[in-house]
C-alpha cells in the first residue's frame, strides 16, 4: 500500500504539487495529465527520489524520506529514456548490476539474470553491447534490470513515450503481466483501459480519481477545453 | 567503439582481466620509457600479432582502431614533413602498440571483469581514502557512456547540418553541453533508483 499523507511539493517558490492525501492499494494505477502538471514529481515521491516538502509518503509503512534505502529496494523505477538508466556496457552486466550491489553470491546472480532475460525473450541479446540495441530492446533491458531486483512495486514514468507502436505494445504487455503492483505515468491513453484506477493531474492537483472509463473521457474533455480556450 | 567479441572464446579471453590490464599498463609505460627503435619495433609487431593469434574478427577490430590510425598517420606525416623519419617511427610505434593492445583488451574482456580487477588492485589504497568500488564504477560508466556521447555528437551535428549551421562549433558544443548535463542528472537519479548509494 502506498500512502500520501498531506503531501505537497515545492521547488523554491514554485508549488508543483498542492497538498493532497491519497492511498493506493490497486494493482494497476495510471497517472495522466498535461506536461508540467506534476506527474513525474508524484512518481518520484513514491520511491524516495524526492522527499515531500510537507507531509509523509509511506510504502508498506516505510517512510520514503527516512527509510529511502529500504523503500528503493521495495519500489523499482523505470524512466522514459532507457539510455540514461543503463549503466553497464553489456546487457547481462547491466541486469546483474543491482544484484551485485546487494553482494549476492555469483551463482544466484547468474540464475536470476538468466530467468529474467528468458522471461522477456532477451536471451539472444545477453552478450550484446547495450548501445547497439534498438529503442524497444533498450527499454525492455531497463525493465528487466528493475524486475530482476524483485521489487514489490514498480513505478514507470512514461515508459513507452519514445517507442514505436509495436514496442509500445510489447512494453505494455510486459507491464500488464507483471506480478508487481505498478504505477504508470503515461500519455498513451489506449494502454490504460485495463487499469483499475486513474489519477488525472492538472496544475499540481489531482482533478479526477476514477476508473479509466470515467477518467479518460474526463481528461480528453479537459484537454479539449483548454485547447479551445487558448 | 568499445566493442566486445564474445561469440567465440579465445585464449585471450581466458587470461584474467587483471593480468591483461597490468600488461597493458606495463606496455604503455615501456613504450614511452624507451626510444630504442628495435624494442619499439618488436613491441608494435607483438601488439599487431596478438589479435591475429587469437583470430579476433578483423572488421570490427579495424573499425575500432581506424580513428586512432588516422591520428597516427597524421602525426607520422607531420614528422616526415619536418624531416624526422625516426620520430615518425617512434610516435607511430608507441601509439600503435598501445592502441592495438587496448583493442585486444576491450575485445576480449568484460567491463565487469575489468571493474572487479581494478577494485581488487585498489583495495589496499582504502587506508589513504581511495574508494575502490567508486573507482571501478566510474570506469564502467565511462566505458558505457563514451559511445553514447559519440552518438549524441553525431545527432547534434546532423540536426545542425539540417539547419545549415554545419560550420559552427558553438552550435554543436552548446546542445552537447546541455544534453550531457541533463543526462548526468538523469543518470544519477537512475542509479539511485536502482539501489546504488555509493557503498
Ligand atoms: N527539480 C526541479 N526544480 C525546479 N522545478 C522543477 C523540478 N522538477 C520539476 N519542476 C517543475 O515542476 C513542474 C512539474 O514537473 P513534472 O516533471 O512533475 O511534470 P510532468 O507532469 O511529469 O510533465 P511531463 O508530462 O512534461 O513529463 C514543472 O513546472 C517543472 O518545471
Ligand atoms: Mg514527466
PDB file of C-alpha atoms in Angstrom, chain B residues 4-180:
ATOM      1  CA  UNK B   4      33.469  -6.789 -27.278  1.00  0.00           C
ATOM      2  CA  UNK B   5      33.526 -10.126 -29.027  1.00  0.00           C
ATOM      3  CA  UNK B   6      32.065 -12.964 -27.017  1.00  0.00           C
ATOM      4  CA  UNK B   7      30.737 -15.177 -29.763  1.00  0.00           C
ATOM      5  CA  UNK B   8      33.919 -17.226 -29.737  1.00  0.00           C
ATOM      6  CA  UNK B   9      36.112 -17.573 -26.648  1.00  0.00           C
ATOM      7  CA  UNK B  10      39.837 -17.413 -27.495  1.00  0.00           C
ATOM      8  CA  UNK B  11      42.961 -17.789 -25.414  1.00  0.00           C
ATOM      9  CA  UNK B  12      42.969 -14.010 -24.960  1.00  0.00           C
ATOM     10  CA  UNK B  13      39.530 -14.209 -23.358  1.00  0.00           C
ATOM     11  CA  UNK B  14      40.821 -16.722 -20.834  1.00  0.00           C
ATOM     12  CA  UNK B  15      43.596 -14.558 -19.421  1.00  0.00           C
ATOM     13  CA  UNK B  16      42.339 -12.913 -16.213  1.00  0.00           C
ATOM     14  CA  UNK B  17      41.263  -9.297 -16.698  1.00  0.00           C
ATOM     15  CA  UNK B  18      43.701  -8.080 -14.040  1.00  0.00           C
ATOM     16  CA  UNK B  19      46.663  -9.640 -15.861  1.00  0.00           C
ATOM     17  CA  UNK B  20      45.609  -8.042 -19.137  1.00  0.00           C
ATOM     18  CA  UNK B  21      45.118  -4.641 -17.555  1.00  0.00           C
ATOM     19  CA  UNK B  22      48.513  -4.882 -15.892  1.00  0.00           C
ATOM     20  CA  UNK B  23      50.168  -5.943 -19.158  1.00  0.00           C
ATOM     21  CA  UNK B  24      48.556  -3.003 -20.960  1.00  0.00           C
ATOM     22  CA  UNK B  25      49.734  -0.567 -18.285  1.00  0.00           C
ATOM     23  CA  UNK B  26      53.241  -2.049 -18.350  1.00  0.00           C
ATOM     24  CA  UNK B  27      53.442  -1.916 -22.145  1.00  0.00           C
ATOM     25  CA  UNK B  28      52.093   1.645 -22.076  1.00  0.00           C
ATOM     26  CA  UNK B  29      54.844   2.672 -19.687  1.00  0.00           C
ATOM     27  CA  UNK B  30      57.513   0.735 -21.592  1.00  0.00           C
ATOM     28  CA  UNK B  31      56.848   2.351 -24.974  1.00  0.00           C
ATOM     29  CA  UNK B  32      57.248   5.799 -23.502  1.00  0.00           C
ATOM     30  CA  UNK B  33      60.354   4.931 -21.480  1.00  0.00           C
ATOM     31  CA  UNK B  34      62.371   3.567 -24.376  1.00  0.00           C
ATOM     32  CA  UNK B  35      63.371   5.156 -27.659  1.00  0.00           C
ATOM     33  CA  UNK B  36      65.195   2.119 -28.924  1.00  0.00           C
ATOM     34  CA  UNK B  37      63.883   1.545 -32.427  1.00  0.00           C
ATOM     35  CA  UNK B  38      64.356  -2.231 -32.219  1.00  0.00           C
ATOM     36  CA  UNK B  39      62.477  -2.612 -28.929  1.00  0.00           C
ATOM     37  CA  UNK B  40      59.625  -0.424 -30.185  1.00  0.00           C
ATOM     38  CA  UNK B  41      59.517  -2.284 -33.462  1.00  0.00           C
ATOM     39  CA  UNK B  42      59.312  -5.553 -31.552  1.00  0.00           C
ATOM     40  CA  UNK B  43      56.551  -4.253 -29.302  1.00  0.00           C
ATOM     41  CA  UNK B  44      54.376  -2.933 -32.101  1.00  0.00           C
ATOM     42  CA  UNK B  45      54.825  -6.160 -34.061  1.00  0.00           C
ATOM     43  CA  UNK B  46      53.847  -8.149 -30.974  1.00  0.00           C
ATOM     44  CA  UNK B  47      50.801  -5.936 -30.439  1.00  0.00           C
ATOM     45  CA  UNK B  48      49.742  -6.414 -34.050  1.00  0.00           C
ATOM     46  CA  UNK B  49      50.197 -10.184 -33.905  1.00  0.00           C
ATOM     47  CA  UNK B  50      48.220 -10.582 -30.704  1.00  0.00           C
ATOM     48  CA  UNK B  51      44.727 -10.107 -32.193  1.00  0.00           C
ATOM     49  CA  UNK B  52      45.775 -12.193 -35.198  1.00  0.00           C
ATOM     50  CA  UNK B  53      46.943 -15.041 -32.990  1.00  0.00           C
ATOM     51  CA  UNK B  54      43.508 -15.207 -31.409  1.00  0.00           C
ATOM     52  CA  UNK B  55      41.699 -14.770 -34.744  1.00  0.00           C
ATOM     53  CA  UNK B  56      39.729 -11.817 -33.440  1.00  0.00           C
ATOM     54  CA  UNK B  57      37.242 -10.608 -36.072  1.00  0.00           C
ATOM     55  CA  UNK B  58      39.157  -8.205 -38.279  1.00  0.00           C
ATOM     56  CA  UNK B  59      36.439  -5.863 -39.389  1.00  0.00           C
ATOM     57  CA  UNK B  60      35.085  -4.656 -36.013  1.00  0.00           C
ATOM     58  CA  UNK B  61      38.641  -4.527 -34.736  1.00  0.00           C
ATOM     59  CA  UNK B  62      39.637  -2.325 -37.638  1.00  0.00           C
ATOM     60  CA  UNK B  63      36.564  -0.147 -37.120  1.00  0.00           C
ATOM     61  CA  UNK B  64      37.612   0.407 -33.541  1.00  0.00           C
ATOM     62  CA  UNK B  65      41.204   1.374 -34.252  1.00  0.00           C
ATOM     63  CA  UNK B  66      40.586   3.254 -37.510  1.00  0.00           C
ATOM     64  CA  UNK B  67      40.159   6.721 -35.915  1.00  0.00           C
ATOM     65  CA  UNK B  68      43.394   6.215 -33.991  1.00  0.00           C
ATOM     66  CA  UNK B  69      45.160   5.094 -37.168  1.00  0.00           C
ATOM     67  CA  UNK B  70      44.160   8.346 -38.839  1.00  0.00           C
ATOM     68  CA  UNK B  71      45.657  10.261 -35.933  1.00  0.00           C
ATOM     69  CA  UNK B  72      48.847   8.214 -36.071  1.00  0.00           C
ATOM     70  CA  UNK B  73      49.143   8.729 -39.811  1.00  0.00           C
ATOM     71  CA  UNK B  74      48.726  12.476 -39.348  1.00  0.00           C
ATOM     72  CA  UNK B  75      51.377  12.625 -36.632  1.00  0.00           C
ATOM     73  CA  UNK B  76      53.764  10.477 -38.664  1.00  0.00           C
ATOM     74  CA  UNK B  77      53.202  12.624 -41.753  1.00  0.00           C
ATOM     75  CA  UNK B  78      53.955  15.723 -39.690  1.00  0.00           C
ATOM     76  CA  UNK B  79      57.272  14.269 -38.517  1.00  0.00           C
ATOM     77  CA  UNK B  80      58.162  13.097 -42.020  1.00  0.00           C
ATOM     78  CA  UNK B  81      57.472  16.543 -43.453  1.00  0.00           C
ATOM     79  CA  UNK B  82      59.559  18.202 -40.762  1.00  0.00           C
ATOM     80  CA  UNK B  83      62.313  15.807 -41.844  1.00  0.00           C
ATOM     81  CA  UNK B  84      62.463  13.367 -38.981  1.00  0.00           C
ATOM     82  CA  UNK B  85      61.661   9.806 -40.086  1.00  0.00           C
ATOM     83  CA  UNK B  86      62.942   8.362 -36.804  1.00  0.00           C
ATOM     84  CA  UNK B  87      60.457  10.439 -34.806  1.00  0.00           C
ATOM     85  CA  UNK B  88      57.759   9.446 -37.253  1.00  0.00           C
ATOM     86  CA  UNK B  89      58.513   5.814 -36.484  1.00  0.00           C
ATOM     87  CA  UNK B  90      58.746   6.355 -32.720  1.00  0.00           C
ATOM     88  CA  UNK B  91      55.411   8.098 -32.454  1.00  0.00           C
ATOM     89  CA  UNK B  92      53.619   5.576 -34.678  1.00  0.00           C
ATOM     90  CA  UNK B  93      55.105   2.586 -32.882  1.00  0.00           C
ATOM     91  CA  UNK B  94      54.288   3.968 -29.430  1.00  0.00           C
ATOM     92  CA  UNK B  95      50.692   4.900 -30.130  1.00  0.00           C
ATOM     93  CA  UNK B  96      50.202   1.863 -32.358  1.00  0.00           C
ATOM     94  CA  UNK B  97      51.295  -0.507 -29.610  1.00  0.00           C
ATOM     95  CA  UNK B  98      49.019   0.997 -27.010  1.00  0.00           C
ATOM     96  CA  UNK B  99      46.015   1.179 -29.318  1.00  0.00           C
ATOM     97  CA  UNK B 100      46.386  -2.375 -30.583  1.00  0.00           C
ATOM     98  CA  UNK B 101      46.817  -3.761 -27.082  1.00  0.00           C
ATOM     99  CA  UNK B 102      43.883  -1.729 -25.777  1.00  0.00           C
ATOM    100  CA  UNK B 103      41.736  -3.057 -28.619  1.00  0.00           C
ATOM    101  CA  UNK B 104      42.808  -6.625 -27.843  1.00  0.00           C
ATOM    102  CA  UNK B 105      41.866  -5.999 -24.206  1.00  0.00           C
ATOM    103  CA  UNK B 106      38.448  -4.484 -24.814  1.00  0.00           C
ATOM    104  CA  UNK B 107      37.593  -7.118 -27.423  1.00  0.00           C
ATOM    105  CA  UNK B 108      38.192  -9.991 -25.070  1.00  0.00           C
ATOM    106  CA  UNK B 109      37.336  -8.679 -21.627  1.00  0.00           C
ATOM    107  CA  UNK B 110      34.048  -7.831 -19.989  1.00  0.00           C
ATOM    108  CA  UNK B 111      33.881  -4.427 -18.417  1.00  0.00           C
ATOM    109  CA  UNK B 112      32.554  -6.029 -15.230  1.00  0.00           C
ATOM    110  CA  UNK B 113      35.695  -8.201 -15.085  1.00  0.00           C
ATOM    111  CA  UNK B 114      37.921  -5.134 -15.547  1.00  0.00           C
ATOM    112  CA  UNK B 115      35.987  -3.314 -12.853  1.00  0.00           C
ATOM    113  CA  UNK B 116      36.384  -6.239 -10.440  1.00  0.00           C
ATOM    114  CA  UNK B 117      40.131  -6.393 -11.164  1.00  0.00           C
ATOM    115  CA  UNK B 118      40.526  -2.654 -10.651  1.00  0.00           C
ATOM    116  CA  UNK B 119      38.613  -2.850  -7.384  1.00  0.00           C
ATOM    117  CA  UNK B 120      40.898  -5.629  -6.130  1.00  0.00           C
ATOM    118  CA  UNK B 121      44.041  -3.703  -7.063  1.00  0.00           C
ATOM    119  CA  UNK B 122      42.788  -0.545  -5.363  1.00  0.00           C
ATOM    120  CA  UNK B 123      41.621  -2.254  -2.165  1.00  0.00           C
ATOM    121  CA  UNK B 124      44.955  -1.734  -0.334  1.00  0.00           C
ATOM    122  CA  UNK B 125      44.633   2.003  -1.040  1.00  0.00           C
ATOM    123  CA  UNK B 126      41.483   2.207   1.063  1.00  0.00           C
ATOM    124  CA  UNK B 127      43.571   3.372   4.023  1.00  0.00           C
ATOM    125  CA  UNK B 128      44.584   6.523   2.124  1.00  0.00           C
ATOM    126  CA  UNK B 129      40.989   7.312   1.244  1.00  0.00           C
ATOM    127  CA  UNK B 130      40.604   5.682  -2.186  1.00  0.00           C
ATOM    128  CA  UNK B 131      37.188   4.066  -2.629  1.00  0.00           C
ATOM    129  CA  UNK B 132      37.764   1.047  -4.886  1.00  0.00           C
ATOM    130  CA  UNK B 133      34.070   0.448  -5.563  1.00  0.00           C
ATOM    131  CA  UNK B 134      33.587   4.051  -6.692  1.00  0.00           C
ATOM    132  CA  UNK B 135      36.678   3.965  -8.879  1.00  0.00           C
ATOM    133  CA  UNK B 136      35.513   0.753 -10.522  1.00  0.00           C
ATOM    134  CA  UNK B 137      32.022   2.097 -11.055  1.00  0.00           C
ATOM    135  CA  UNK B 138      33.426   5.276 -12.602  1.00  0.00           C
ATOM    136  CA  UNK B 139      35.377   3.174 -15.086  1.00  0.00           C
ATOM    137  CA  UNK B 140      32.255   1.204 -16.002  1.00  0.00           C
ATOM    138  CA  UNK B 141      30.255   4.384 -16.541  1.00  0.00           C
ATOM    139  CA  UNK B 142      32.975   5.978 -18.648  1.00  0.00           C
ATOM    140  CA  UNK B 143      33.126   2.967 -20.938  1.00  0.00           C
ATOM    141  CA  UNK B 144      29.359   2.769 -21.162  1.00  0.00           C
ATOM    142  CA  UNK B 145      28.883   6.454 -21.965  1.00  0.00           C
ATOM    143  CA  UNK B 146      31.663   7.144 -24.446  1.00  0.00           C
ATOM    144  CA  UNK B 147      29.662   5.571 -27.294  1.00  0.00           C
ATOM    145  CA  UNK B 148      26.543   7.411 -26.120  1.00  0.00           C
ATOM    146  CA  UNK B 149      28.476  10.674 -26.290  1.00  0.00           C
ATOM    147  CA  UNK B 150      29.631   9.945 -29.839  1.00  0.00           C
ATOM    148  CA  UNK B 151      26.074   9.165 -30.918  1.00  0.00           C
ATOM    149  CA  UNK B 152      24.938  12.417 -29.348  1.00  0.00           C
ATOM    150  CA  UNK B 153      27.580  14.414 -31.220  1.00  0.00           C
ATOM    151  CA  UNK B 154      26.549  12.749 -34.474  1.00  0.00           C
ATOM    152  CA  UNK B 155      22.856  13.539 -33.847  1.00  0.00           C
ATOM    153  CA  UNK B 156      23.546  17.142 -32.963  1.00  0.00           C
ATOM    154  CA  UNK B 157      25.801  17.656 -35.972  1.00  0.00           C
ATOM    155  CA  UNK B 158      23.148  16.201 -38.218  1.00  0.00           C
ATOM    156  CA  UNK B 159      20.487  18.455 -36.729  1.00  0.00           C
ATOM    157  CA  UNK B 160      22.725  21.494 -37.155  1.00  0.00           C
ATOM    158  CA  UNK B 161      23.563  20.500 -40.714  1.00  0.00           C
ATOM    159  CA  UNK B 162      19.856  20.361 -41.413  1.00  0.00           C
ATOM    160  CA  UNK B 163      19.650  23.968 -40.200  1.00  0.00           C
ATOM    161  CA  UNK B 164      22.672  24.976 -42.265  1.00  0.00           C
ATOM    162  CA  UNK B 165      24.886  25.520 -39.229  1.00  0.00           C
ATOM    163  CA  UNK B 166      27.468  22.845 -40.023  1.00  0.00           C
ATOM    164  CA  UNK B 167      30.410  25.217 -39.724  1.00  0.00           C
ATOM    165  CA  UNK B 168      29.645  26.353 -36.206  1.00  0.00           C
ATOM    166  CA  UNK B 169      31.484  24.681 -33.329  1.00  0.00           C
ATOM    167  CA  UNK B 170      29.314  26.612 -30.895  1.00  0.00           C
ATOM    168  CA  UNK B 171      26.149  25.129 -32.406  1.00  0.00           C
ATOM    169  CA  UNK B 172      27.466  21.670 -31.566  1.00  0.00           C
ATOM    170  CA  UNK B 173      29.071  22.378 -28.201  1.00  0.00           C
ATOM    171  CA  UNK B 174      26.110  24.169 -26.617  1.00  0.00           C
ATOM    172  CA  UNK B 175      23.461  21.486 -27.167  1.00  0.00           C
ATOM    173  CA  UNK B 176      26.041  18.844 -26.336  1.00  0.00           C
ATOM    174  CA  UNK B 177      26.759  20.533 -23.021  1.00  0.00           C
ATOM    175  CA  UNK B 178      23.086  20.874 -22.213  1.00  0.00           C
ATOM    176  CA  UNK B 179      22.357  17.279 -23.130  1.00  0.00           C
ATOM    177  CA  UNK B 180      25.318  15.826 -21.226  1.00  0.00           C
TER     178      UNK B 180
END
